[in-house]
Amino acid sequence: MASGTWGVVTQWQRSEAQRVQAEANEFRALQNEYAADMRAASEAIERGDLAEGRRLLRRHDGSEESRLKPGDAMQGFEWPFLMHRAQGHELAVLAGHESTVCSFAVSSDNLLAASGAMDSSLRIWHINSRAEHARIPITTVGWFVAFARDGPHLMAPISNGKVALFEIETRTPIRQWPGDRVLCAKQSPGLSCPPRLLGPTRRRGIFQSGTTGQGTRNRLCH
């Protein structure tokens, strides 16, 4: 009887020691992960990617999105310091793109904003409500977006080698022009006139005009 009891006690002690060791190993792993994420968050903030910095920090805040259980957060002084830096001076976040945003523009009446991204889409936003107004699919990267002077039209890449003028309400292109690797555009007077399309050619320091195909040195997009 005594030997049986001792065997049970020994087994319990062994199980308890294993449990304690497993918890210690898990805690050390979380500490290492915390240190790595703090380093990565700091680097993201330094390069201006505040959203990525906040995402990494929130993995360790004990919230529902966190890797930790509520109450188990292990933030040191660096966590609130980095979180404060990651807030920036943002007034609002327009969320929806599935990949890196490459361009952004605001209409002349300050009512709409447009964004282009690597997810092959253009998005139009209501500035006051922060709600998505329209989504325009394209077959290339949205390297640039530019509102036309009359307001309801948007210039942007539509495919490799082509730039289009879109009607915002119908989400359809009403004009198209050739443009190789265009990075920005400046509208000419009148919708029927080709815009000035600027982008790098293979020759360093030269920008291509989408209207003539000729190069112009040291031109900037204003």
PDB file of C-alpha atoms in Angstrom:
ATOM      1  CA  MET A   1       0.000   0.000   0.000  1.00  0.00           C
ATOM      2  CA  ALA A   2       2.780   2.399   0.976  1.00  0.00           C
ATOM      3  CA  SER A   3       4.772   1.562  -2.146  1.00  0.00           C
ATOM      4  CA  GLY A   4       1.703   2.185  -4.311  1.00  0.00           C
ATOM      5  CA  THR A   5       1.105   5.550  -2.674  1.00  0.00           C
ATOM      6  CA  TRP A   6       4.759   6.459  -3.098  1.00  0.00           C
ATOM      7  CA  GLY A   7       4.553   5.531  -6.775  1.00  0.00           C
ATOM      8  CA  VAL A   8       1.553   7.827  -7.256  1.00  0.00           C
ATOM      9  CA  VAL A   9       3.341  10.673  -5.468  1.00  0.00           C
ATOM     10  CA  THR A  10       6.477  10.134  -7.539  1.00  0.00           C
ATOM     11  CA  GLN A  11       4.474  10.149 -10.754  1.00  0.00           C
ATOM     12  CA  TRP A  12       2.683  13.357  -9.703  1.00  0.00           C
ATOM     13  CA  GLN A  13       5.999  15.033  -8.858  1.00  0.00           C
ATOM     14  CA  ARG A  14       7.432  14.013 -12.223  1.00  0.00           C
ATOM     15  CA  SER A  15       4.372  15.342 -14.061  1.00  0.00           C
ATOM     16  CA  GLU A  16       4.471  18.576 -12.079  1.00  0.00           C
ATOM     17  CA  ALA A  17       8.170  19.059 -12.850  1.00  0.00           C
ATOM     18  CA  GLN A  18       7.492  18.502 -16.548  1.00  0.00           C
ATOM     19  CA  ARG A  19       4.636  20.999 -16.460  1.00  0.00           C
ATOM     20  CA  VAL A  20       6.795  23.633 -14.764  1.00  0.00           C
ATOM     21  CA  GLN A  21       9.601  23.011 -17.266  1.00  0.00           C
ATOM     22  CA  ALA A  22       7.180  23.295 -20.201  1.00  0.00           C
ATOM     23  CA  GLU A  23       5.816  26.586 -18.864  1.00  0.00           C
ATOM     24  CA  ALA A  24       9.344  27.898 -18.374  1.00  0.00           C
ATOM     25  CA  ASN A  25      10.258  26.931 -21.941  1.00  0.00           C
ATOM     26  CA  GLU A  26       7.115  28.594 -23.282  1.00  0.00           C
ATOM     27  CA  PHE A  27       7.830  31.764 -21.308  1.00  0.00           C
ATOM     28  CA  ARG A  28      11.411  31.911 -22.622  1.00  0.00           C
ATOM     29  CA  ALA A  29      10.101  31.452 -26.161  1.00  0.00           C
ATOM     30  CA  LEU A  30       7.643  34.313 -25.618  1.00  0.00           C
ATOM     31  CA  GLN A  31      10.439  36.483 -24.244  1.00  0.00           C
ATOM     32  CA  ASN A  32      12.540  35.791 -27.337  1.00  0.00           C
ATOM     33  CA  GLU A  33       9.554  36.487 -29.583  1.00  0.00           C
ATOM     34  CA  TYR A  34       8.823  39.700 -27.689  1.00  0.00           C
ATOM     35  CA  ALA A  35      12.410  40.906 -28.110  1.00  0.00           C
ATOM     36  CA  ALA A  36      12.378  40.062 -31.831  1.00  0.00           C
ATOM     37  CA  ASP A  37       9.038  41.829 -32.380  1.00  0.00           C
ATOM     38  CA  MET A  38      10.164  44.929 -30.463  1.00  0.00           C
ATOM     39  CA  ARG A  39      13.249  45.110 -32.659  1.00  0.00           C
ATOM     40  CA  ALA A  40      11.191  44.618 -35.821  1.00  0.00           C
ATOM     41  CA  ALA A  41       8.605  47.188 -34.658  1.00  0.00           C
ATOM     42  CA  SER A  42      11.337  49.747 -34.012  1.00  0.00           C
ATOM     43  CA  GLU A  43      12.764  49.171 -37.492  1.00  0.00           C
ATOM     44  CA  ALA A  44       9.300  49.465 -39.073  1.00  0.00           C
ATOM     45  CA  ILE A  45       8.663  52.761 -37.282  1.00  0.00           C
ATOM     46  CA  GLU A  46      12.062  54.105 -38.354  1.00  0.00           C
ATOM     47  CA  ARG A  47      11.280  53.463 -42.021  1.00  0.00           C
ATOM     48  CA  GLY A  48       7.816  55.030 -41.648  1.00  0.00           C
ATOM     49  CA  ASP A  49       5.704  51.859 -41.710  1.00  0.00           C
ATOM     50  CA  LEU A  50       3.655  52.776 -38.636  1.00  0.00           C
ATOM     51  CA  ALA A  51       0.891  50.258 -39.332  1.00  0.00           C
ATOM     52  CA  GLU A  52       3.368  47.375 -39.305  1.00  0.00           C
ATOM     53  CA  GLY A  53       4.909  48.734 -36.113  1.00  0.00           C
ATOM     54  CA  ARG A  54       1.509  48.795 -34.397  1.00  0.00           C
ATOM     55  CA  ARG A  55       0.686  45.294 -35.644  1.00  0.00           C
ATOM     56  CA  LEU A  56       3.877  43.884 -34.124  1.00  0.00           C
ATOM     57  CA  LEU A  57       3.336  45.717 -30.842  1.00  0.00           C
ATOM     58  CA  ARG A  58      -0.256  44.523 -30.511  1.00  0.00           C
ATOM     59  CA  ARG A  59       0.940  40.936 -30.564  1.00  0.00           C
ATOM     60  CA  HIS A  60       2.096  41.560 -26.995  1.00  0.00           C
ATOM     61  CA  ASP A  61      -0.579  43.742 -25.396  1.00  0.00           C
ATOM     62  CA  GLY A  62      -2.757  41.016 -23.848  1.00  0.00           C
ATOM     63  CA  SER A  63      -5.743  41.863 -26.078  1.00  0.00           C
ATOM     64  CA  GLU A  64      -7.795  39.383 -28.080  1.00  0.00           C
ATOM     65  CA  GLU A  65      -5.452  39.832 -31.060  1.00  0.00           C
ATOM     66  CA  SER A  66      -2.403  39.210 -28.903  1.00  0.00           C
ATOM     67  CA  ARG A  67      -0.257  36.090 -28.756  1.00  0.00           C
ATOM     68  CA  LEU A  68      -0.602  36.266 -24.977  1.00  0.00           C
ATOM     69  CA  LYS A  69      -3.516  35.492 -22.730  1.00  0.00           C
ATOM     70  CA  PRO A  70      -5.175  38.493 -21.028  1.00  0.00           C
ATOM     71  CA  GLY A  71      -3.087  39.454 -18.026  1.00  0.00           C
ATOM     72  CA  ASP A  72       0.077  37.777 -19.323  1.00  0.00           C
ATOM     73  CA  ALA A  73       1.439  40.758 -21.254  1.00  0.00           C
ATOM     74  CA  MET A  74       5.138  41.279 -20.596  1.00  0.00           C
ATOM     75  CA  GLN A  75       5.672  44.824 -21.842  1.00  0.00           C
ATOM     76  CA  GLY A  76       8.738  46.633 -20.645  1.00  0.00           C
ATOM     77  CA  PHE A  77       9.332  50.383 -20.905  1.00  0.00           C
ATOM     78  CA  GLU A  78      10.070  49.987 -24.607  1.00  0.00           C
ATOM     79  CA  TRP A  79       6.495  48.878 -25.443  1.00  0.00           C
ATOM     80  CA  PRO A  80       4.638  52.122 -24.535  1.00  0.00           C
ATOM     81  CA  PHE A  81       7.541  54.145 -25.949  1.00  0.00           C
ATOM     82  CA  LEU A  82       7.327  52.398 -29.333  1.00  0.00           C
ATOM     83  CA  MET A  83       3.521  52.407 -29.346  1.00  0.00           C
ATOM     84  CA  HIS A  84       3.534  56.174 -28.817  1.00  0.00           C
ATOM     85  CA  ARG A  85       5.955  56.615 -31.714  1.00  0.00           C
ATOM     86  CA  ALA A  86       3.845  54.313 -33.895  1.00  0.00           C
ATOM     87  CA  GLN A  87       0.775  56.570 -33.601  1.00  0.00           C
ATOM     88  CA  GLY A  88       2.293  59.285 -35.777  1.00  0.00           C
ATOM     89  CA  HIS A  89       0.017  62.198 -36.621  1.00  0.00           C
ATOM     90  CA  GLU A  90      -2.697  60.217 -38.386  1.00  0.00           C
ATOM     91  CA  LEU A  91      -6.211  61.619 -38.392  1.00  0.00           C
ATOM     92  CA  ALA A  92      -7.757  58.490 -39.905  1.00  0.00           C
ATOM     93  CA  VAL A  93      -6.905  55.143 -41.454  1.00  0.00           C
ATOM     94  CA  LEU A  94      -8.393  54.123 -44.810  1.00  0.00           C
ATOM     95  CA  ALA A  95      -8.220  50.337 -44.676  1.00  0.00           C
ATOM     96  CA  GLY A  96      -9.077  47.949 -47.481  1.00  0.00           C
ATOM     97  CA  HIS A  97      -6.157  47.369 -49.824  1.00  0.00           C
ATOM     98  CA  GLU A  98      -4.713  43.869 -49.686  1.00  0.00           C
ATOM     99  CA  SER A  99      -1.149  44.916 -50.502  1.00  0.00           C
ATOM    100  CA  THR A 100       1.241  47.870 -50.335  1.00  0.00           C
ATOM    101  CA  VAL A 101      -0.304  51.249 -51.196  1.00  0.00           C
ATOM    102  CA  CYS A 102       1.796  53.012 -53.839  1.00  0.00           C
ATOM    103  CA  SER A 103      -0.111  56.239 -54.487  1.00  0.00           C
ATOM    104  CA  PHE A 104      -2.630  58.611 -52.942  1.00  0.00           C
ATOM    105  CA  ALA A 105      -4.405  61.767 -54.099  1.00  0.00           C
ATOM    106  CA  VAL A 106      -7.136  64.127 -52.870  1.00  0.00           C
ATOM    107  CA  SER A 107      -9.717  65.776 -55.126  1.00  0.00           C
ATOM    108  CA  SER A 108      -9.685  69.546 -55.569  1.00  0.00           C
ATOM    109  CA  ASP A 109     -12.896  69.922 -53.517  1.00  0.00           C
ATOM    110  CA  ASN A 110     -11.398  67.837 -50.661  1.00  0.00           C
ATOM    111  CA  LEU A 111     -14.394  65.481 -50.694  1.00  0.00           C
ATOM    112  CA  LEU A 112     -12.792  62.395 -52.219  1.00  0.00           C
ATOM    113  CA  ALA A 113      -9.461  60.616 -51.960  1.00  0.00           C
ATOM    114  CA  ALA A 114      -8.013  57.958 -54.247  1.00  0.00           C
ATOM    115  CA  SER A 115      -5.395  55.293 -53.668  1.00  0.00           C
ATOM    116  CA  GLY A 116      -3.576  52.771 -55.837  1.00  0.00           C
ATOM    117  CA  ALA A 117      -1.813  49.648 -54.630  1.00  0.00           C
ATOM    118  CA  MET A 118       0.085  46.534 -55.588  1.00  0.00           C
ATOM    119  CA  ASP A 119      -3.143  44.512 -55.285  1.00  0.00           C
ATOM    120  CA  SER A 120      -4.139  45.708 -58.786  1.00  0.00           C
ATOM    121  CA  SER A 121      -6.922  47.982 -57.630  1.00  0.00           C
ATOM    122  CA  LEU A 122      -7.781  51.655 -57.327  1.00  0.00           C
ATOM    123  CA  ARG A 123     -10.026  52.775 -54.484  1.00  0.00           C
ATOM    124  CA  ILE A 124     -12.024  55.964 -54.062  1.00  0.00           C
ATOM    125  CA  TRP A 125     -12.828  57.132 -50.540  1.00  0.00           C
ATOM    126  CA  HIS A 126     -15.216  59.641 -48.961  1.00  0.00           C
ATOM    127  CA  ILE A 127     -12.899  61.779 -46.846  1.00  0.00           C
ATOM    128  CA  ASN A 128     -15.505  62.850 -44.274  1.00  0.00           C
ATOM    129  CA  SER A 129     -16.898  59.379 -43.564  1.00  0.00           C
ATOM    130  CA  ARG A 130     -13.673  57.444 -44.365  1.00  0.00           C
ATOM    131  CA  ALA A 131     -15.927  54.999 -46.267  1.00  0.00           C
ATOM    132  CA  GLU A 132     -15.012  53.366 -49.556  1.00  0.00           C
ATOM    133  CA  HIS A 133     -16.916  55.007 -52.428  1.00  0.00           C
ATOM    134  CA  ALA A 134     -15.757  52.943 -55.387  1.00  0.00           C
ATOM    135  CA  ARG A 135     -13.298  50.235 -56.323  1.00  0.00           C
ATOM    136  CA  ILE A 136     -11.757  50.071 -59.797  1.00  0.00           C
ATOM    137  CA  PRO A 137      -9.928  46.893 -60.863  1.00  0.00           C
ATOM    138  CA  ILE A 138      -6.815  47.268 -63.000  1.00  0.00           C
ATOM    139  CA  THR A 139      -4.298  44.768 -64.373  1.00  0.00           C
ATOM    140  CA  THR A 140      -1.144  46.459 -63.163  1.00  0.00           C
ATOM    141  CA  VAL A 141       0.249  48.174 -60.071  1.00  0.00           C
ATOM    142  CA  GLY A 142      -1.445  51.438 -59.104  1.00  0.00           C
ATOM    143  CA  TRP A 143       1.803  53.409 -59.249  1.00  0.00           C
ATOM    144  CA  PHE A 144       0.009  56.766 -59.408  1.00  0.00           C
ATOM    145  CA  VAL A 145      -3.462  58.285 -59.121  1.00  0.00           C
ATOM    146  CA  ALA A 146      -4.416  61.841 -60.074  1.00  0.00           C
ATOM    147  CA  PHE A 147      -7.811  63.530 -59.992  1.00  0.00           C
ATOM    148  CA  ALA A 148      -8.784  65.428 -63.124  1.00  0.00           C
ATOM    149  CA  ARG A 149      -9.419  69.129 -62.734  1.00  0.00           C
ATOM    150  CA  ASP A 150     -13.155  68.745 -63.267  1.00  0.00           C
ATOM    151  CA  GLY A 151     -13.496  66.431 -60.257  1.00  0.00           C
ATOM    152  CA  PRO A 152     -15.441  63.310 -61.342  1.00  0.00           C
ATOM    153  CA  HIS A 153     -12.563  61.747 -63.273  1.00  0.00           C
ATOM    154  CA  LEU A 154      -9.415  59.951 -62.167  1.00  0.00           C
ATOM    155  CA  MET A 155      -6.176  59.270 -64.052  1.00  0.00           C
ATOM    156  CA  ALA A 156      -4.268  56.077 -63.251  1.00  0.00           C
ATOM    157  CA  PRO A 157      -2.547  53.101 -64.887  1.00  0.00           C
ATOM    158  CA  ILE A 158      -5.006  50.572 -66.300  1.00  0.00           C
ATOM    159  CA  SER A 159      -2.554  47.969 -67.629  1.00  0.00           C
ATOM    160  CA  ASN A 160       1.117  47.593 -68.453  1.00  0.00           C
ATOM    161  CA  GLY A 161       1.906  50.299 -70.987  1.00  0.00           C
ATOM    162  CA  LYS A 162      -1.429  52.145 -70.740  1.00  0.00           C
ATOM    163  CA  VAL A 163      -2.854  55.000 -68.680  1.00  0.00           C
ATOM    164  CA  ALA A 164      -6.583  55.711 -68.489  1.00  0.00           C
ATOM    165  CA  LEU A 165      -8.943  58.477 -67.486  1.00  0.00           C
ATOM    166  CA  PHE A 166     -11.716  56.843 -65.445  1.00  0.00           C
ATOM    167  CA  GLU A 167     -15.206  58.160 -64.816  1.00  0.00           C
ATOM    168  CA  ILE A 168     -15.503  57.728 -61.059  1.00  0.00           C
ATOM    169  CA  GLU A 169     -19.244  57.119 -60.797  1.00  0.00           C
ATOM    170  CA  THR A 170     -19.346  54.413 -63.496  1.00  0.00           C
ATOM    171  CA  ARG A 171     -15.813  53.092 -62.763  1.00  0.00           C
ATOM    172  CA  THR A 172     -15.160  52.886 -66.501  1.00  0.00           C
ATOM    173  CA  PRO A 173     -12.253  54.246 -68.581  1.00  0.00           C
ATOM    174  CA  ILE A 174     -13.343  56.958 -71.027  1.00  0.00           C
ATOM    175  CA  ARG A 175      -9.867  57.756 -72.444  1.00  0.00           C
ATOM    176  CA  GLN A 176      -6.660  55.736 -72.738  1.00  0.00           C
ATOM    177  CA  TRP A 177      -3.105  56.706 -73.672  1.00  0.00           C
ATOM    178  CA  PRO A 178       0.128  54.739 -74.100  1.00  0.00           C
ATOM    179  CA  GLY A 179       2.533  55.146 -71.209  1.00  0.00           C
ATOM    180  CA  ASP A 180       5.418  52.867 -70.289  1.00  0.00           C
ATOM    181  CA  ARG A 181       6.101  52.607 -66.529  1.00  0.00           C
ATOM    182  CA  VAL A 182       4.407  55.934 -65.828  1.00  0.00           C
ATOM    183  CA  LEU A 183       4.930  57.179 -62.271  1.00  0.00           C
ATOM    184  CA  CYS A 184       2.932  60.413 -62.378  1.00  0.00           C
ATOM    185  CA  ALA A 185       0.737  62.469 -64.685  1.00  0.00           C
ATOM    186  CA  LYS A 186      -0.273  66.058 -65.249  1.00  0.00           C
ATOM    187  CA  GLN A 187      -3.561  66.723 -67.007  1.00  0.00           C
ATOM    188  CA  SER A 188      -3.649  68.905 -70.095  1.00  0.00           C
ATOM    189  CA  PRO A 189      -6.477  71.452 -70.502  1.00  0.00           C
ATOM    190  CA  GLY A 190      -9.608  69.649 -71.675  1.00  0.00           C
ATOM    191  CA  LEU A 191     -10.427  65.964 -71.332  1.00  0.00           C
ATOM    192  CA  SER A 192      -9.762  65.324 -75.029  1.00  0.00           C
ATOM    193  CA  CYS A 193      -6.128  66.457 -74.765  1.00  0.00           C
ATOM    194  CA  PRO A 194      -3.499  63.835 -73.859  1.00  0.00           C
ATOM    195  CA  PRO A 195      -2.026  64.323 -70.382  1.00  0.00           C
ATOM    196  CA  ARG A 196       1.640  64.773 -69.638  1.00  0.00           C
ATOM    197  CA  LEU A 197       2.862  61.345 -68.514  1.00  0.00           C
ATOM    198  CA  LEU A 198       6.189  61.106 -66.772  1.00  0.00           C
ATOM    199  CA  GLY A 199       8.176  58.000 -65.955  1.00  0.00           C
ATOM    200  CA  PRO A 200      11.771  56.742 -65.990  1.00  0.00           C
ATOM    201  CA  THR A 201      13.225  55.347 -69.178  1.00  0.00           C
ATOM    202  CA  ARG A 202      16.217  53.057 -69.271  1.00  0.00           C
ATOM    203  CA  ARG A 203      18.518  56.070 -69.536  1.00  0.00           C
ATOM    204  CA  ARG A 204      19.293  57.467 -66.110  1.00  0.00           C
ATOM    205  CA  GLY A 205      17.867  60.928 -65.448  1.00  0.00           C
ATOM    206  CA  ILE A 206      15.546  60.886 -68.455  1.00  0.00           C
ATOM    207  CA  PHE A 207      11.762  60.990 -68.225  1.00  0.00           C
ATOM    208  CA  GLN A 208       9.440  59.804 -70.963  1.00  0.00           C
ATOM    209  CA  SER A 209       6.545  61.835 -72.297  1.00  0.00           C
ATOM    210  CA  GLY A 210       3.502  59.693 -72.966  1.00  0.00           C
ATOM    211  CA  THR A 211       2.199  62.199 -75.508  1.00  0.00           C
ATOM    212  CA  THR A 212       5.221  62.311 -77.801  1.00  0.00           C
ATOM    213  CA  GLY A 213       7.419  59.408 -76.709  1.00  0.00           C
ATOM    214  CA  GLN A 214      10.356  61.807 -76.515  1.00  0.00           C
ATOM    215  CA  GLY A 215      12.657  62.245 -73.555  1.00  0.00           C
ATOM    216  CA  THR A 216      12.967  65.388 -71.455  1.00  0.00           C
ATOM    217  CA  ARG A 217      15.814  65.797 -69.006  1.00  0.00           C
ATOM    218  CA  ASN A 218      15.229  66.534 -65.303  1.00  0.00           C
ATOM    219  CA  ARG A 219      11.477  66.987 -65.551  1.00  0.00           C
ATOM    220  CA  LEU A 220       9.498  66.687 -62.310  1.00  0.00           C
ATOM    221  CA  CYS A 221       5.826  65.980 -61.722  1.00  0.00           C
ATOM    222  CA  HIS A 222       4.108  68.892 -59.950  1.00  0.00           C
TER     223      HIS A 222
END
